[in-house]
Short mmCIF file of C-alpha atoms and ligand atoms in Angstrom, two decimals:
data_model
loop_
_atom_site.label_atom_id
_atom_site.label_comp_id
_atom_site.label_asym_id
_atom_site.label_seq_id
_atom_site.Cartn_x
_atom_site.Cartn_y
_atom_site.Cartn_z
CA UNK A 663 7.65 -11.40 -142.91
CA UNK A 664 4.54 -9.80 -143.32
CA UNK A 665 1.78 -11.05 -146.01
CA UNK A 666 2.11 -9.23 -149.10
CA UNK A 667 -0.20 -10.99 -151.06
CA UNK A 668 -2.98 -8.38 -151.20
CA UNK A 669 -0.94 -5.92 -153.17
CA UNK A 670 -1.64 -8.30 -156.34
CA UNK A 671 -5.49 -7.29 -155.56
CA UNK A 672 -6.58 -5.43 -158.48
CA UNK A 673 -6.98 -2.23 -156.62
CA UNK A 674 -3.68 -1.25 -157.03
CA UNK A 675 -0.71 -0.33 -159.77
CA UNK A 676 2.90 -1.31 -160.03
CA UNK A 677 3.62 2.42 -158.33
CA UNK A 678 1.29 1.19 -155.39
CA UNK A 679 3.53 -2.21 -155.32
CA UNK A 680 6.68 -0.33 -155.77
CA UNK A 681 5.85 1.92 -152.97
CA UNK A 682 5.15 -0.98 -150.75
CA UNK A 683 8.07 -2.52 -151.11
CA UNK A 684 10.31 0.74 -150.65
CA UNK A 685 8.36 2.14 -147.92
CA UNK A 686 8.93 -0.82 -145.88
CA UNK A 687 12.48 -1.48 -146.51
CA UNK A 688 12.91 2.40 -145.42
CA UNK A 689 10.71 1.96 -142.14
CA UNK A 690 13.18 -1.39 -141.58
CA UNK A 691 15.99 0.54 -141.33
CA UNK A 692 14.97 3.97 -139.79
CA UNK A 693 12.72 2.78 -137.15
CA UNK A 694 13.90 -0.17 -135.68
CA UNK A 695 14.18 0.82 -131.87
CA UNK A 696 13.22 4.41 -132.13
CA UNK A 697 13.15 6.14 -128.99
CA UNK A 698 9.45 7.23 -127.85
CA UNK A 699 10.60 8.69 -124.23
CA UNK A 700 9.86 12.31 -125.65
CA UNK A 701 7.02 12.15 -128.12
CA UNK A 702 6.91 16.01 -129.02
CA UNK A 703 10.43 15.40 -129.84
CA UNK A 704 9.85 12.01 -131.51
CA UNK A 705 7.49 13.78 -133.49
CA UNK A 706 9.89 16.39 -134.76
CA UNK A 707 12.97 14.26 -135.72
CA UNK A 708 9.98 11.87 -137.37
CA UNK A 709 8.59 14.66 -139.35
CA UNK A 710 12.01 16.03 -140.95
CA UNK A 711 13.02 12.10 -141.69
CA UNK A 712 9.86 11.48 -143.64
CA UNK A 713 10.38 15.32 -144.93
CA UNK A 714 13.90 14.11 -145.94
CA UNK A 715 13.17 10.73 -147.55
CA UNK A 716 10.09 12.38 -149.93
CA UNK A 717 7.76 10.41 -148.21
CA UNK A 718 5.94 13.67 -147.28
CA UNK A 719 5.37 14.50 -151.10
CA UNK A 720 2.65 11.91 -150.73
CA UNK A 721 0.78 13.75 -147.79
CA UNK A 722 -0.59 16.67 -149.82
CA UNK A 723 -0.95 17.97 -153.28
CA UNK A 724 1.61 19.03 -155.23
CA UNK A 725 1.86 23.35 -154.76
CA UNK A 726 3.93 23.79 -158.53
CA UNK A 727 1.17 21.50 -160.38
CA UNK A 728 -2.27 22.28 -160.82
CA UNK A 729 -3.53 19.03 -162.16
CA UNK A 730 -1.70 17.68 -158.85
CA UNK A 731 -4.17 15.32 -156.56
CA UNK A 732 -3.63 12.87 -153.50
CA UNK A 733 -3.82 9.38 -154.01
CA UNK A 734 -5.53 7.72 -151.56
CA UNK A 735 -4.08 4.03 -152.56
CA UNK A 736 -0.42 5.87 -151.35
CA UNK A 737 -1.36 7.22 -148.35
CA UNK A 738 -3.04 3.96 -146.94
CA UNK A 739 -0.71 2.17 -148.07
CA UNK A 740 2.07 3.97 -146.33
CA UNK A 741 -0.18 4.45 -143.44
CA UNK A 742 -0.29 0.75 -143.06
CA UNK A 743 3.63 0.44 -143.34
CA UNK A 744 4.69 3.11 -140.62
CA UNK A 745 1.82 1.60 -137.85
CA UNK A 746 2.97 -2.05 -138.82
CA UNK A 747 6.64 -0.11 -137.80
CA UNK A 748 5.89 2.39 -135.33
CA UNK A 749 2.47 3.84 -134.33
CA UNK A 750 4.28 7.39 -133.71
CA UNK A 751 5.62 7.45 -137.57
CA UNK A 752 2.23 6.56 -138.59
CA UNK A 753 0.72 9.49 -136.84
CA UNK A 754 3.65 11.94 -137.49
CA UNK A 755 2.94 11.08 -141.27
CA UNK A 756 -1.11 11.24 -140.94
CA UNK A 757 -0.72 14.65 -139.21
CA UNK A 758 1.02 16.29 -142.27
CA UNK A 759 -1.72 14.82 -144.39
CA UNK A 760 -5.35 15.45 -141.95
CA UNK A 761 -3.52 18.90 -141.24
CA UNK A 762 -2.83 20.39 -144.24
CA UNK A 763 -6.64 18.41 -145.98
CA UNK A 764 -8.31 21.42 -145.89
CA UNK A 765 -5.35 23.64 -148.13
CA UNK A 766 -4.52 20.45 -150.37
CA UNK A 767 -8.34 20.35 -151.58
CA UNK A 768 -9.77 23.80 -151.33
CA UNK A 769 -6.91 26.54 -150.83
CA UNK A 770 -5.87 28.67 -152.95
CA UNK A 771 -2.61 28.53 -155.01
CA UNK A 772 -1.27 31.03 -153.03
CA UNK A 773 -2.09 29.21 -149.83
CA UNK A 774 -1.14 25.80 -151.39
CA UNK A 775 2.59 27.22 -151.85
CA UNK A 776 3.10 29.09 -148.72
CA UNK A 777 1.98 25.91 -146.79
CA UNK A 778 2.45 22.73 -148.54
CA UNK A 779 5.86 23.63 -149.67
CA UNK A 780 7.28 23.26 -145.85
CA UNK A 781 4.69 20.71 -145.13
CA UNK A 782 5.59 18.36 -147.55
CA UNK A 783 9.41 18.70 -147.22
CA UNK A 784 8.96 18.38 -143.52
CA UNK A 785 9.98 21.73 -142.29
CA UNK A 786 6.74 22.69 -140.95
CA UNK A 787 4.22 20.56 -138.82
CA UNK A 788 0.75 21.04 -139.38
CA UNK A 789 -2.50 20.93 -137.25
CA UNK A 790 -6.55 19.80 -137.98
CA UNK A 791 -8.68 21.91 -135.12
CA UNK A 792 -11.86 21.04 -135.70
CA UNK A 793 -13.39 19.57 -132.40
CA UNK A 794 -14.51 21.64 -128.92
CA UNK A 795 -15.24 20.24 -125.64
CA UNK A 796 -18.93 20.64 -126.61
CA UNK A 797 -18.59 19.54 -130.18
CA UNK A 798 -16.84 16.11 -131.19
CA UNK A 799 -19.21 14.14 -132.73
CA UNK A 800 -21.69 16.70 -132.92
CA UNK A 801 -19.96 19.17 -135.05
CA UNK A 802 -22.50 21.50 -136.56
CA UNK A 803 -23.09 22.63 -132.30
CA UNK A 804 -19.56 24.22 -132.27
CA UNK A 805 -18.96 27.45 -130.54
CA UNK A 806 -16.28 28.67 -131.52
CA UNK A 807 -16.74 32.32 -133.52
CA UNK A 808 -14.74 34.06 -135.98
CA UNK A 809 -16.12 37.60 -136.55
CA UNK A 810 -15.26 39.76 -139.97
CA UNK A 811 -13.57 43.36 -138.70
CA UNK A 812 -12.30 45.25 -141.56
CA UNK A 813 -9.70 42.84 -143.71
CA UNK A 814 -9.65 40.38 -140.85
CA UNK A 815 -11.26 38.18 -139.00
CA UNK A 816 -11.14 38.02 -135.27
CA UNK A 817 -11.49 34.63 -133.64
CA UNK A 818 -12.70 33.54 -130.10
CA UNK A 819 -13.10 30.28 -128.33
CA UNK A 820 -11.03 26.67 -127.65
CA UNK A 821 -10.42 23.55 -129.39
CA UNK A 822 -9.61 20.28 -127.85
CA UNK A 823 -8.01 17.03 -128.39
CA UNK A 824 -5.74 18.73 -131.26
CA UNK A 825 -3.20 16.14 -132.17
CA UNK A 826 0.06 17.64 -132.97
CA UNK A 827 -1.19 20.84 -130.66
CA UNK A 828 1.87 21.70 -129.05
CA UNK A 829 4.04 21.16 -131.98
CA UNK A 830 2.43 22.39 -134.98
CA UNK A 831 3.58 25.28 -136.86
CA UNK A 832 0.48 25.89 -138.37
CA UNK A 833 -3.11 24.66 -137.74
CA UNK A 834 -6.38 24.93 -140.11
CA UNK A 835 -8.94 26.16 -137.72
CA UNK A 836 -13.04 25.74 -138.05
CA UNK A 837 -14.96 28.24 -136.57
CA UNK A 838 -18.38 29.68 -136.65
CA UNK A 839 -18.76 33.03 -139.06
CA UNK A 840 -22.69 33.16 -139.00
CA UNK A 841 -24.09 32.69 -142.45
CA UNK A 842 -26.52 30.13 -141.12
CA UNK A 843 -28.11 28.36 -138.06
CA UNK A 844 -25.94 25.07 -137.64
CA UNK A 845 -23.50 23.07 -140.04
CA UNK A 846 -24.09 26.01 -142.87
CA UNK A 847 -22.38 29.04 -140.97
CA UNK A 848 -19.32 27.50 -140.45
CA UNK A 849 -15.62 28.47 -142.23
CA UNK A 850 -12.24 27.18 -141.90
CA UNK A 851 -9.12 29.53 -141.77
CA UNK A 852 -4.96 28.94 -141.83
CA UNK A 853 -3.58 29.90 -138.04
CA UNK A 854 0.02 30.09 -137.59
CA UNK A 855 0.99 28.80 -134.41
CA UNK A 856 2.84 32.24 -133.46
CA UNK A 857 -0.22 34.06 -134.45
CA UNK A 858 -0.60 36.56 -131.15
CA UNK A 859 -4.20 35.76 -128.82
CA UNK A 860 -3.60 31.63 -129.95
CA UNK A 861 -2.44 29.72 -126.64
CA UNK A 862 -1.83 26.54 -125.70
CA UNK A 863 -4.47 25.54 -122.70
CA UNK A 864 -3.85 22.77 -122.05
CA UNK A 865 -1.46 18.99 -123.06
CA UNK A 866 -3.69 16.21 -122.62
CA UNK A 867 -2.13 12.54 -122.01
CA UNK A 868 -4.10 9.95 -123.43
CA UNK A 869 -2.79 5.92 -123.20
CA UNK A 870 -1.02 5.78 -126.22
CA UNK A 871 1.13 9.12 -126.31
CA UNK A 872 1.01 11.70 -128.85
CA UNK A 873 1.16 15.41 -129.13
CA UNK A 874 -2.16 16.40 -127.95
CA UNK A 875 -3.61 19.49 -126.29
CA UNK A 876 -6.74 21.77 -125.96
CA UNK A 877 -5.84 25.13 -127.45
CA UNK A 878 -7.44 28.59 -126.51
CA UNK A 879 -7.97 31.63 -128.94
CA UNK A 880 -8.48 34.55 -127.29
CA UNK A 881 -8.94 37.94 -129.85
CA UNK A 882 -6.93 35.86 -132.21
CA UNK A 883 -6.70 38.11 -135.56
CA UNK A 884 -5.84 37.05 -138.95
CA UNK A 885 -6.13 37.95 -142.33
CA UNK A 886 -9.38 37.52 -144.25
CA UNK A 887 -7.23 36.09 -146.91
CA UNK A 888 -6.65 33.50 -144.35
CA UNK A 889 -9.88 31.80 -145.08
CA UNK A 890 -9.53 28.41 -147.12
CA UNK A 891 -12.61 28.77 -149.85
CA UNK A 892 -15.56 30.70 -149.24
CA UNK A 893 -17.70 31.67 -146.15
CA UNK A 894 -20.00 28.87 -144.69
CA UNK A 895 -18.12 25.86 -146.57
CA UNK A 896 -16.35 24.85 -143.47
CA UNK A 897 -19.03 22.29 -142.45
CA UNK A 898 -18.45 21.23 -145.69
CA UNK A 899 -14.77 21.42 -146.26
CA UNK A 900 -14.36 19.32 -142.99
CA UNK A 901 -16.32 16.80 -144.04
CA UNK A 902 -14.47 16.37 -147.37
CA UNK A 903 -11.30 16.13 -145.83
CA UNK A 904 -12.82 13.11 -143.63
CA UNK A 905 -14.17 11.62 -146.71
CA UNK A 906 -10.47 11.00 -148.09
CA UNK A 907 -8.67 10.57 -144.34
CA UNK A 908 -11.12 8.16 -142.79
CA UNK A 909 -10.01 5.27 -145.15
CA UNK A 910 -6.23 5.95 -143.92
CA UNK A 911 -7.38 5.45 -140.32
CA UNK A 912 -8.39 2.25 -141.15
CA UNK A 913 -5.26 2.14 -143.21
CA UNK A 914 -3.53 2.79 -140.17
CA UNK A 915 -5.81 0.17 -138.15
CA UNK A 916 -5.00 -2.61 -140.63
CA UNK A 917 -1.14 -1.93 -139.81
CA UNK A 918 -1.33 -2.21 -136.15
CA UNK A 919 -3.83 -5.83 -136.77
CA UNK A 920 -1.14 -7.37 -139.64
CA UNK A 921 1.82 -6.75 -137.26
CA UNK A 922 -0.14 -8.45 -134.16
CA UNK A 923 -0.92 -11.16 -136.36
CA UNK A 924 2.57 -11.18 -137.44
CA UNK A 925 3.75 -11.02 -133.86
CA UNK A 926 1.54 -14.27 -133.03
CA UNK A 927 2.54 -16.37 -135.67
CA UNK A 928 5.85 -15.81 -134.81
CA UNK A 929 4.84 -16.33 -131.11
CA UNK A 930 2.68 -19.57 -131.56
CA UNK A 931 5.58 -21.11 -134.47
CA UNK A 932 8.72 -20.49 -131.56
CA UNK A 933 6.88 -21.44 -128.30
CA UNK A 934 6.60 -25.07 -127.03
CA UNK A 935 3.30 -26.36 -125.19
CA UNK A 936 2.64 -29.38 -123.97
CA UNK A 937 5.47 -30.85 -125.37
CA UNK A 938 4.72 -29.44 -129.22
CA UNK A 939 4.23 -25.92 -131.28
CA UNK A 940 1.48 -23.97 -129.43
CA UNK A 941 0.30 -23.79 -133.06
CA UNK A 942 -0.82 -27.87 -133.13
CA UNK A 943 -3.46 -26.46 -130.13
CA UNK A 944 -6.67 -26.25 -132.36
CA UNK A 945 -8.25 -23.94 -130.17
CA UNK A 946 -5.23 -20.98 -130.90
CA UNK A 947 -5.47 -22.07 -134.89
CA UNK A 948 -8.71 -20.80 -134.42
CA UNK A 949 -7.85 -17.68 -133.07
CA UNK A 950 -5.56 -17.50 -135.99
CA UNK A 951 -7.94 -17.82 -138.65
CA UNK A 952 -10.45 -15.28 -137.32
CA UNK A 953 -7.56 -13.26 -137.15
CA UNK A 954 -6.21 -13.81 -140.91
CA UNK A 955 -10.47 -13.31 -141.73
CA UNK A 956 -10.14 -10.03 -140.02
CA UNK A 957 -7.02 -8.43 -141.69
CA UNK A 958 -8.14 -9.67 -145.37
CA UNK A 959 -11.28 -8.32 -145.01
CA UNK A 960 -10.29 -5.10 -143.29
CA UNK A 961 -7.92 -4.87 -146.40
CA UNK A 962 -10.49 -5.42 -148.79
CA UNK A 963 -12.89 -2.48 -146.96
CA UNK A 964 -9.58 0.01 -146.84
CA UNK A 965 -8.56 -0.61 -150.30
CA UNK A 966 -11.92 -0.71 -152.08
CA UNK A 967 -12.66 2.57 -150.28
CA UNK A 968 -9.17 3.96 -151.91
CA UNK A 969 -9.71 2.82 -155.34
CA UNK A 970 -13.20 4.53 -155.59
CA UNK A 971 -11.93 7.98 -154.49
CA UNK A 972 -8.87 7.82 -157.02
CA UNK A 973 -11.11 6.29 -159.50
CA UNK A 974 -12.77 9.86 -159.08
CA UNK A 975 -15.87 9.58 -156.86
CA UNK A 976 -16.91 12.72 -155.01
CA UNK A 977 -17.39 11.43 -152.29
CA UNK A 978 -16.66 7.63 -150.81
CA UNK A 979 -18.71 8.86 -147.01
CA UNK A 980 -20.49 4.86 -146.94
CA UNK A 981 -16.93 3.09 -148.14
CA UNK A 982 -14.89 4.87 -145.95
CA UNK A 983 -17.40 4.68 -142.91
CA UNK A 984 -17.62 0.94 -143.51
CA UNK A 985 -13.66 0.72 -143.96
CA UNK A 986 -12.94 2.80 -140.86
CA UNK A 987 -15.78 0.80 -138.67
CA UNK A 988 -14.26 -2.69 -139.32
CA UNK A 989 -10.63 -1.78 -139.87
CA UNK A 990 -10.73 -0.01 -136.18
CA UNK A 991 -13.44 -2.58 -134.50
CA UNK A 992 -11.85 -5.49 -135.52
CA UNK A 993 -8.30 -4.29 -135.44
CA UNK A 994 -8.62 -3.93 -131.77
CA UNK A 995 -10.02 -7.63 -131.87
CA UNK A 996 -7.08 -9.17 -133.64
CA UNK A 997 -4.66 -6.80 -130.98
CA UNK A 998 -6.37 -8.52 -128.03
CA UNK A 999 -6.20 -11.90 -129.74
CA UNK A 1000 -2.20 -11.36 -129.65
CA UNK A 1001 -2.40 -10.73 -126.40
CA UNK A 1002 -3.56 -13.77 -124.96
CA UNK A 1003 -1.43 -16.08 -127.46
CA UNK A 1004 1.56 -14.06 -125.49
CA UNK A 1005 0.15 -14.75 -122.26
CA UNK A 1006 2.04 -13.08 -119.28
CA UNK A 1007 4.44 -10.91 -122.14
CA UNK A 1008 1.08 -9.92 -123.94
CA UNK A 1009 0.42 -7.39 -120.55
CA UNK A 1010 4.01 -6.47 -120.21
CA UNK A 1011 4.79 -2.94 -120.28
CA UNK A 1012 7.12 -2.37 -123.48
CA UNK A 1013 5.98 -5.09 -125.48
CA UNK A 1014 4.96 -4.70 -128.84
CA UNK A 1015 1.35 -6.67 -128.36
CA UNK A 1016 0.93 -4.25 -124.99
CA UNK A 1017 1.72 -1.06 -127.23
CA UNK A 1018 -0.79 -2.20 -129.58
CA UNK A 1019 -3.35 -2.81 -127.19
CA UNK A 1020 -3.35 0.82 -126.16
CA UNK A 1021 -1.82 2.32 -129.70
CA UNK A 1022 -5.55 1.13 -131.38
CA UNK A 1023 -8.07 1.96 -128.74
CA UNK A 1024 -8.35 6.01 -130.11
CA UNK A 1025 -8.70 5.05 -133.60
CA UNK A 1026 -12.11 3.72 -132.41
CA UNK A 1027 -12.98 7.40 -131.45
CA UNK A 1028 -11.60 10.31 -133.59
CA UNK A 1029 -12.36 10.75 -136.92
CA UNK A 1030 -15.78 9.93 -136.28
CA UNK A 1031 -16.73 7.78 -133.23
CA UNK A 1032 -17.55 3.66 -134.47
CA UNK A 1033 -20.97 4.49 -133.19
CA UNK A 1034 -21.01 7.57 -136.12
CA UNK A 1035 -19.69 5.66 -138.86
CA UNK A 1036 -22.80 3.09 -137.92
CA UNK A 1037 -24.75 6.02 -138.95
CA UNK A 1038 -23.12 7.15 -141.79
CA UNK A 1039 -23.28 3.61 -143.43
CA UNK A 1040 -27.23 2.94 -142.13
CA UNK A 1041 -28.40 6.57 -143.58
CA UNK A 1042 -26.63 5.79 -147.05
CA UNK A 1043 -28.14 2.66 -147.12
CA UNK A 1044 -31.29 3.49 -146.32
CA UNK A 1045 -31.16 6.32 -149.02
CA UNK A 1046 -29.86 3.85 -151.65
CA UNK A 1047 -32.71 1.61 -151.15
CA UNK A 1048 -35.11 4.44 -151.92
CA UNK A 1049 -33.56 4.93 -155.59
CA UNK A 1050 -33.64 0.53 -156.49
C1 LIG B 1700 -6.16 10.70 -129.58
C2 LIG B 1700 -7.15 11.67 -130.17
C3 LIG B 1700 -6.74 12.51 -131.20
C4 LIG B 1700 -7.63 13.45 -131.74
N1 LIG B 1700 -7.18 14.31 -132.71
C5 LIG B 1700 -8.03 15.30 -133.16
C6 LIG B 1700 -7.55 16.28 -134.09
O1 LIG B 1700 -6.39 16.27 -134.53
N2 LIG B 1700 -8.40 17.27 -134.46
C7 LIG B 1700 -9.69 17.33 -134.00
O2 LIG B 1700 -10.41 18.25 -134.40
N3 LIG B 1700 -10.17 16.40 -133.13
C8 LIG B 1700 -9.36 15.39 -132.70
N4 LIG B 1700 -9.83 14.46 -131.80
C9 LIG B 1700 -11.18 14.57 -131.29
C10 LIG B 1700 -12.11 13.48 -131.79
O3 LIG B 1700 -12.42 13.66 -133.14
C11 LIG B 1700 -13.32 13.47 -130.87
O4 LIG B 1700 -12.88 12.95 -129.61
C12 LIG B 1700 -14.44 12.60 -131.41
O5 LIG B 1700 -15.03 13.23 -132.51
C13 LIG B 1700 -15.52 12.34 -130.34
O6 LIG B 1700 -15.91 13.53 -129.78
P1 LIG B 1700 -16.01 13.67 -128.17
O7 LIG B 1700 -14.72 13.23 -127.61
O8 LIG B 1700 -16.48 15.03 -127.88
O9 LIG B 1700 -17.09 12.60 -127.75
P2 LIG B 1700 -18.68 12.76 -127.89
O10 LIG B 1700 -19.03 13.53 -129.11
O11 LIG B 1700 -19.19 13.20 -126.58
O12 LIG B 1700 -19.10 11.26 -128.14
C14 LIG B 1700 -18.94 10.27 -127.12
C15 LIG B 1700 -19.45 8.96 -127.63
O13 LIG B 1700 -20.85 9.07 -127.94
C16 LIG B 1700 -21.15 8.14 -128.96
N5 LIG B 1700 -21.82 8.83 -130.06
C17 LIG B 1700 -21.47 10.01 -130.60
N6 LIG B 1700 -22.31 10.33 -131.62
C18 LIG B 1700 -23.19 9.31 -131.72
C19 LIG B 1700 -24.31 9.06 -132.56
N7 LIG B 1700 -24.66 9.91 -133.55
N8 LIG B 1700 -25.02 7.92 -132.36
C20 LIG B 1700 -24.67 7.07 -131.39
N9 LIG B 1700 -23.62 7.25 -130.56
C21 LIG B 1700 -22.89 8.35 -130.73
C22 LIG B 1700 -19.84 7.50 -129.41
O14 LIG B 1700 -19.67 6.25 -128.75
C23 LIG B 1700 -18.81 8.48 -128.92
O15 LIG B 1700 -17.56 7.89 -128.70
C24 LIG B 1700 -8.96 13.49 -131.26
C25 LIG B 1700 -9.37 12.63 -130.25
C26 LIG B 1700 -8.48 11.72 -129.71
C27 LIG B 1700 -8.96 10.81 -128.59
#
C-alpha cells in the first residue's frame, strides 16, 4: 500500500483526496497486467478507457464553460497515480493534456469545441510539436516556417521527437511566421493529422517505448483560422503551456519513485539475509530513508508548484523548474536504489524496478533538459535578489 499521508498536506481539497482515492482504485483494476507488446495500440485502447471513465475531463478545459480552467492539483495528482500503475497510462493521459495546452489556454471557443470535445472524451489523440533536430533546448533557433498566402498559411520544415507522432489525430504545431528575429516571430497553429503535405518521417525507438516520431511538413496548407491566438505569441504560448505541464512531469516522476520505494519495502520486508529481514541490515535502512527523504520532498516541490498556479499565479516558471529538477533527478535516484535492494531481479528484463530504470531516464530530458531547469531556477533567483 502506497503512503497516502501527503494528501492531508494543506495543498489540497477533499476533491483532490477524493480523486486520489478513486483514481487509484480505477488504475487497480484496469491496469493490472496490461499488455505493452504494441504501444501505438496500447496507446489507443488507453486513450478511449481514460476517455470512457471521465478521467480525460481533467486533461483540458471545459469547451461548454467559459469560466472553465485546469487544475493543476488534478492532473499531478492523477499523473502520479497512472506512473505508480503503468508508465504508458501516465503518458497516454499527459499527451491529451501537453497536446491540446496550447487550445485549452489560448484558443478560441470555436477551436476549444471542435478539439477538446473529442480530446477529452477520448476519441481523438492529440500531439505537442514544438522541437526540431536543431532546436530542443534552444527553441527561439527553430526553423521551421509558416508563410501567410491568401486565407492560409503554408507551412515547411520537420519536427522531431513528437510523442504520440504516429498516432495523433491532431497536433498543435510551432512554427516560424516572421514578425521578429528569434523567440518573438514565432506562432502556433492546429494540424490535423490527415492534413495533405504532413508526413510521418520517421518512428524513433527510445528505451522506454512510446509513440514517437520525427514528422515532415512539406507545402502543408491550413487555414489562417488555424492559428491559436495571435501572430508571434507562439514563443510565448509554448512557454505557458510548460509553465502548467512541467509540474506534472515531476508529478509523473514522483509516481515512478513512490512505487520503487513501494516495490523495496516490500522487497527488503519478504526477503531473508543472513538469517533475518534484509531490512535489520543498517546499511539498506539507509538506503530507505534517503529514499522516503526523496519522495516527501519531491512531493512537497510538485505540490507547492500546483497550489500556486491554481491559487492563480501567472506564471509558477522557478516552482515548476525546481519541482521538475528534483522530482526527475532524484526520482531516477530512488529507481536505482530499488534496483540494487532487488539484486539480480532489479536487472531482469520485465521487472517492474528494470521498467522503471528505463521508464524515468527521458523525463530528465524533455520538457526542458535538468541542465535548463538549473537555469530557469538560477536566473529567477538572481532576479529576485535584485528586488530584496
Ligand atoms: C521521449 C521523448 C519525448 C519527447 N516528446 C516531445 C514532444 O511531445 N514534443 C516536443 O516538441 N518535443 C518532445 N521531445 C523533445 C525534447 O523536448 C527535447 O529532446 C529536449 O528539449 C532536448 O532537446 P535536444 O534533444 O535537441 O537536446 P539539446 O537541445 O541538444 O540538448 C542536449 C543537452 O544539452 C544540455 N543543455 C541544453 N541546454 C542547456 C543550457 N542552457 N545550459 C546547460 N546545458 C544545456 C542538456 O544536458 C541537454 O540534455 C521529447 C524528447 C524525448 C526524449
Amino acid at each position: 500500500m502506497s503512503d497516502r499521508s501527503f494528501l492531508q498536506w494543506p495543498f489540497f481539497d477533499e476533491v483532490h483526496r477524493d480523486l486520489a482515492d478513486q483514481v487509484d482504485a480505477w488504475a487497480t483494476k484496469e491496469l493490472a497486467d496490461l499488455d505493452h507488446s504494441n504501444v501505438d495500440e496500447t496507446c489507443k485502447f488507453l486513450v478511449k478507457a481514460l476517455g470512457d471513465a471521465g478521467w480525460l475531463k481533467l486533461s483540458a478545459v471545459d469547451p461548454t464553460d467559459q469560466g472553465s480552467k485546469i487544475d493543476v492539483r488534478s492532473l499531478c495528482i492523477m499523473r502520479e497515480t497512472l506512473a505508480r500503475h503503468d508508465g504508458l497510462a501516465d503518458f497516454a493521459f499527459a499527451m491529451q493534456g501537453l497536446g491540446t495546452g496550447c487550445i485549452s489556454l489560448f484558443g478560441s471557443e470555436a477551436q476549444k469545441t471542435e478539439w477538446l470535445t473529442k480530446t477529452r472524451a477520448g476519441e481523438a489523440l492529440s500531439a505537442f510539436a514544438l522541437s526540431e533536430p536543431a532546436s530542443g533546448s534552444d527553441v527561439a533557433n527553430m526553423a521551421m516556417t509558416a508563410v501567410r498566402d491568401g486565407d492560409d498559411y503554408v507551412l515547411n520544415g520537420e519536427k522531431t521527437w513528437i510523442s504520440n507522432g504516429g498516432i495523433a489525430d491532431v497536433y498543435c504545431v510551432f512554427a516560424r511566421t516572421g514578425e521578429a528575429p528569434g523567440a518573438k516571430g514565432l506562432s502556433v497553429f492546429i494540424v490535423p493529422a490527415d492534413t495533405p503535405g504532413l508526413e510521418i518521417a520517421e518512428r524513433l525507438e527510445v528505451v522506454a517505448p512510446h509513440p514517437l516520431a520525427r514528422l515532415a511538413f512539406k507545402d502543408c496548407r491550413i487555414p489562417a483560422s488555424a492559428m491559436i491566438g495571435n501572430p508571434g505569441e507562439g514563443f510565448r504560448i509554448a512557454m505557458s503551456v510548460l509553465d502548467v505541464f512541467r509540474s506534472t512531469v515531476a508529478a509523473a516522476a514522483l509516481g515512478f519513485a513512490r512505487r520503487a520505494l513501494d516495490e523495496s519495502l516490500s522487497r527488503v520486508s519478504d526477503r531473508e539475509l543472513f538469517g533475518a529481514p534484509m531490512s535489520d541490515l543498517q546499511m539498506v535502512q539507509g538506503h530507505i530513508a534517503d529514499m522516503a527523504l526523496d519522495v516527501d520532498a519531491a512531493a512537497l516541490l510538485v505540490y507547492r508548484a500546483a497550489w500556486l498556479k491554481d491559487q492563480g499565479a501567472p506564471r509558477v516558471s522557478r516552482e515548476a523548474a525546481m519541482a521538475k529538477l528534483y522530482a526527475t533527478d532524484h526520482a531516477q535516484d530512488v529507481i536505482d536504489k530499488a534496483v540494487q535492494l532487488h539484486g539480480g531481479d532489479g536487472v531482469r528484463k520485465g521487472h517492474i524496478v528494470e521498467s522503471l530504470y528505463r521508464e524515468i531516464r527521458a523525463l530528465r530530458i524533455y520538457e526542458g533538459a535538468s541542465d535548463v531547469q538549473k537555469v530557469v531556477i538560477a536566473r529567477q533567483t538572481l532576479a529576485n535578489s535584485k528586488g530584496v
